């Protein structure tokens, strides 16, 4: 859907590429792999890596963020993204978000904290809270996740979470973040 590249802080030799994929098929997909190629000004490949979407199983119309990190890449001017996936009968289970709030800590890290509940009739395990940050153009500028505490929930049980997006495009400019998306899922 969108992506951006940035160096996380002054003097860093790392390159972050963050973005969001959407399942535009009519089936659930999993193992969504984002293949990333860095190119120089002549179009030559100077780096290549891949990652998987943060949410493992994405339903039709659903989205998931991703983050690729290049450590000390060669000089580059552009990047290409190619997405591959498998279809599946597996499904993800979004959990009920009871409350959430956001704040910046003293290091300009963006936090989303809150509480969720397992509204299903069976135990949910390894529950992940995923945050996608957007700028004013709705371009992804940051991605991170955390597991709930506890991360296994029986029916009706609640858990807290605190997702801190330490690196985002434009940090420490807190105004760079115009919006965010919180997704809390069990997709194992």
GROMACS .gro file of C-alpha atoms in nm:
model
  188
    1UNK     CA    1   0.000   0.000   0.000
    2UNK     CA    2   0.278   0.240   0.097
    3UNK     CA    3   0.638   0.236   0.212
    4UNK     CA    4   0.921   0.467   0.307
    5UNK     CA    5   1.293   0.443   0.373
    6UNK     CA    6   1.491   0.623   0.641
    7UNK     CA    7   1.804   0.619   0.852
    8UNK     CA    8   1.685   0.581   1.214
    9UNK     CA    9   1.913   0.843   1.372
   10UNK     CA   10   2.197   1.078   1.285
   11UNK     CA   11   2.521   0.886   1.233
   12UNK     CA   12   2.352   0.549   1.188
   13UNK     CA   13   2.469   0.318   0.910
   14UNK     CA   14   2.138   0.126   0.906
   15UNK     CA   15   1.855   0.175   0.660
   16UNK     CA   16   1.495   0.101   0.756
   17UNK     CA   17   1.231   0.033   0.494
   18UNK     CA   18   0.882   0.018   0.642
   19UNK     CA   19   0.553  -0.033   0.469
   20UNK     CA   20   0.216  -0.198   0.454
   21UNK     CA   21   0.072  -0.474   0.238
   22UNK     CA   22  -0.297  -0.539   0.168
   23UNK     CA   23  -0.449  -0.875   0.082
   24UNK     CA   24  -0.632  -0.793  -0.241
   25UNK     CA   25  -0.720  -1.159  -0.307
   26UNK     CA   26  -1.043  -1.338  -0.214
   27UNK     CA   27  -0.865  -1.588   0.015
   28UNK     CA   28  -0.669  -1.575   0.339
   29UNK     CA   29  -0.296  -1.545   0.276
   30UNK     CA   30   0.005  -1.632   0.491
   31UNK     CA   31   0.383  -1.632   0.466
   32UNK     CA   32   0.360  -1.292   0.302
   33UNK     CA   33   0.719  -1.224   0.202
   34UNK     CA   34   0.842  -0.878   0.107
   35UNK     CA   35   1.153  -0.902  -0.113
   36UNK     CA   36   1.348  -0.575  -0.115
   37UNK     CA   37   1.612  -0.471  -0.368
   38UNK     CA   38   1.829  -0.160  -0.333
   39UNK     CA   39   1.955   0.005  -0.653
   40UNK     CA   40   2.220   0.268  -0.727
   41UNK     CA   41   2.172   0.568  -0.958
   42UNK     CA   42   2.253   0.348  -1.262
   43UNK     CA   43   1.985   0.095  -1.167
   44UNK     CA   44   2.237  -0.166  -1.055
   45UNK     CA   45   2.150  -0.387  -0.757
   46UNK     CA   46   2.355  -0.291  -0.450
   47UNK     CA   47   2.161  -0.482  -0.186
   48UNK     CA   48   1.885  -0.734  -0.135
   49UNK     CA   49   1.698  -0.870   0.165
   50UNK     CA   50   1.352  -0.984   0.268
   51UNK     CA   51   1.113  -0.995   0.560
   52UNK     CA   52   0.767  -1.127   0.633
   53UNK     CA   53   0.457  -0.927   0.720
   54UNK     CA   54   0.412  -0.870   1.093
   55UNK     CA   55   0.068  -1.036   1.086
   56UNK     CA   56   0.116  -1.392   0.971
   57UNK     CA   57  -0.232  -1.461   0.829
   58UNK     CA   58  -0.409  -1.177   0.648
   59UNK     CA   59  -0.778  -1.204   0.553
   60UNK     CA   60  -0.915  -1.060   0.226
   61UNK     CA   61  -0.900  -0.680   0.248
   62UNK     CA   62  -0.679  -0.697   0.557
   63UNK     CA   63  -0.349  -0.517   0.596
   64UNK     CA   64  -0.022  -0.588   0.770
   65UNK     CA   65   0.289  -0.375   0.816
   66UNK     CA   66   0.647  -0.486   0.754
   67UNK     CA   67   0.997  -0.367   0.835
   68UNK     CA   68   1.322  -0.450   0.652
   69UNK     CA   69   1.654  -0.340   0.801
   70UNK     CA   70   1.975  -0.311   0.597
   71UNK     CA   71   2.289  -0.282   0.808
   72UNK     CA   72   2.558  -0.068   0.637
   73UNK     CA   73   2.417  -0.085   0.282
   74UNK     CA   74   2.617   0.035  -0.016
   75UNK     CA   75   2.517   0.377  -0.155
   76UNK     CA   76   2.167   0.347  -0.304
   77UNK     CA   77   1.911   0.577  -0.466
   78UNK     CA   78   1.595   0.362  -0.501
   79UNK     CA   79   1.437   0.039  -0.387
   80UNK     CA   80   1.196  -0.218  -0.531
   81UNK     CA   81   0.949  -0.430  -0.336
   82UNK     CA   82   0.810  -0.762  -0.462
   83UNK     CA   83   0.549  -0.939  -0.251
   84UNK     CA   84   0.481  -1.315  -0.258
   85UNK     CA   85   0.241  -1.523  -0.048
   86UNK     CA   86   0.064  -1.855  -0.002
   87UNK     CA   87  -0.312  -1.896   0.026
   88UNK     CA   88  -0.442  -2.075   0.335
   89UNK     CA   89  -0.750  -2.196   0.515
   90UNK     CA   90  -0.595  -2.072   0.842
   91UNK     CA   91  -0.734  -1.754   0.988
   92UNK     CA   92  -0.621  -1.482   1.224
   93UNK     CA   93  -0.822  -1.389   1.531
   94UNK     CA   94  -0.843  -1.015   1.604
   95UNK     CA   95  -0.897  -0.956   1.974
   96UNK     CA   96  -1.129  -0.705   2.134
   97UNK     CA   97  -0.949  -0.381   2.221
   98UNK     CA   98  -1.096  -0.253   2.547
   99UNK     CA   99  -0.893   0.066   2.570
  100UNK     CA  100  -0.583   0.230   2.430
  101UNK     CA  101  -0.386   0.547   2.471
  102UNK     CA  102  -0.072   0.694   2.316
  103UNK     CA  103   0.218   0.898   2.448
  104UNK     CA  104   0.576   0.995   2.374
  105UNK     CA  105   0.840   0.909   2.632
  106UNK     CA  106   1.144   1.123   2.717
  107UNK     CA  107   1.338   0.966   2.424
  108UNK     CA  108   1.067   1.067   2.171
  109UNK     CA  109   0.956   0.704   2.141
  110UNK     CA  110   0.589   0.663   2.041
  111UNK     CA  111   0.393   0.425   2.269
  112UNK     CA  112   0.051   0.267   2.229
  113UNK     CA  113  -0.064   0.108   2.555
  114UNK     CA  114  -0.391  -0.055   2.646
  115UNK     CA  115  -0.588  -0.365   2.727
  116UNK     CA  116  -0.748  -0.636   2.517
  117UNK     CA  117  -0.987  -0.924   2.585
  118UNK     CA  118  -1.020  -1.272   2.441
  119UNK     CA  119  -1.380  -1.271   2.321
  120UNK     CA  120  -1.354  -1.620   2.169
  121UNK     CA  121  -1.469  -1.951   2.320
  122UNK     CA  122  -1.121  -2.101   2.309
  123UNK     CA  123  -0.777  -2.002   2.433
  124UNK     CA  124  -0.580  -1.762   2.214
  125UNK     CA  125  -0.200  -1.782   2.226
  126UNK     CA  126   0.097  -1.560   2.140
  127UNK     CA  127  -0.121  -1.253   2.102
  128UNK     CA  128   0.059  -0.976   1.919
  129UNK     CA  129  -0.017  -0.603   1.928
  130UNK     CA  130   0.105  -0.443   1.604
  131UNK     CA  131   0.135  -0.066   1.545
  132UNK     CA  132   0.171   0.105   1.208
  133UNK     CA  133   0.256   0.478   1.204
  134UNK     CA  134   0.152   0.711   0.920
  135UNK     CA  135   0.247   1.062   0.814
  136UNK     CA  136   0.000   1.326   0.691
  137UNK     CA  137  -0.004   1.161   0.343
  138UNK     CA  138  -0.097   0.823   0.501
  139UNK     CA  139   0.246   0.685   0.409
  140UNK     CA  140   0.387   0.430   0.654
  141UNK     CA  141   0.673   0.585   0.854
  142UNK     CA  142   0.715   0.336   1.141
  143UNK     CA  143   0.630  -0.019   1.245
  144UNK     CA  144   0.670  -0.227   1.559
  145UNK     CA  145   0.498  -0.488   1.771
  146UNK     CA  146   0.487  -0.640   2.117
  147UNK     CA  147   0.323  -0.941   2.274
  148UNK     CA  148   0.048  -0.894   2.530
  149UNK     CA  149   0.112  -0.965   2.898
  150UNK     CA  150   0.021  -1.245   2.942
  151UNK     CA  151   0.038  -1.366   2.583
  152UNK     CA  152  -0.192  -1.669   2.631
  153UNK     CA  153  -0.554  -1.586   2.719
  154UNK     CA  154  -0.846  -1.806   2.817
  155UNK     CA  155  -1.199  -1.706   2.709
  156UNK     CA  156  -1.299  -1.374   2.868
  157UNK     CA  157  -0.951  -1.308   3.009
  158UNK     CA  158  -0.784  -0.969   2.957
  159UNK     CA  159  -0.423  -0.866   2.899
  160UNK     CA  160  -0.229  -0.543   2.871
  161UNK     CA  161   0.015  -0.432   2.604
  162UNK     CA  162   0.271  -0.159   2.544
  163UNK     CA  163   0.403  -0.124   2.190
  164UNK     CA  164   0.688   0.122   2.155
  165UNK     CA  165   0.784   0.233   1.807
  166UNK     CA  166   1.139   0.338   1.883
  167UNK     CA  167   1.241   0.430   1.528
  168UNK     CA  168   1.019   0.617   1.285
  169UNK     CA  169   1.085   0.845   0.990
  170UNK     CA  170   1.145   1.198   1.115
  171UNK     CA  171   1.227   1.110   1.477
  172UNK     CA  172   1.262   1.310   1.703
  173UNK     CA  173   0.995   1.525   1.528
  174UNK     CA  174   0.682   1.404   1.707
  175UNK     CA  175   0.473   1.595   1.453
  176UNK     CA  176   0.586   1.354   1.180
  177UNK     CA  177   0.326   1.106   1.312
  178UNK     CA  178  -0.021   1.202   1.189
  179UNK     CA  179  -0.204   0.875   1.261
  180UNK     CA  180  -0.152   0.515   1.365
  181UNK     CA  181  -0.322   0.176   1.332
  182UNK     CA  182  -0.332  -0.075   1.619
  183UNK     CA  183  -0.403  -0.438   1.532
  184UNK     CA  184  -0.414  -0.704   1.805
  185UNK     CA  185  -0.426  -1.060   1.670
  186UNK     CA  186  -0.361  -1.423   1.746
  187UNK     CA  187  -0.272  -1.584   1.416
  188UNK     CA  188  -0.092  -1.897   1.528
   0.00000   0.00000   0.00000
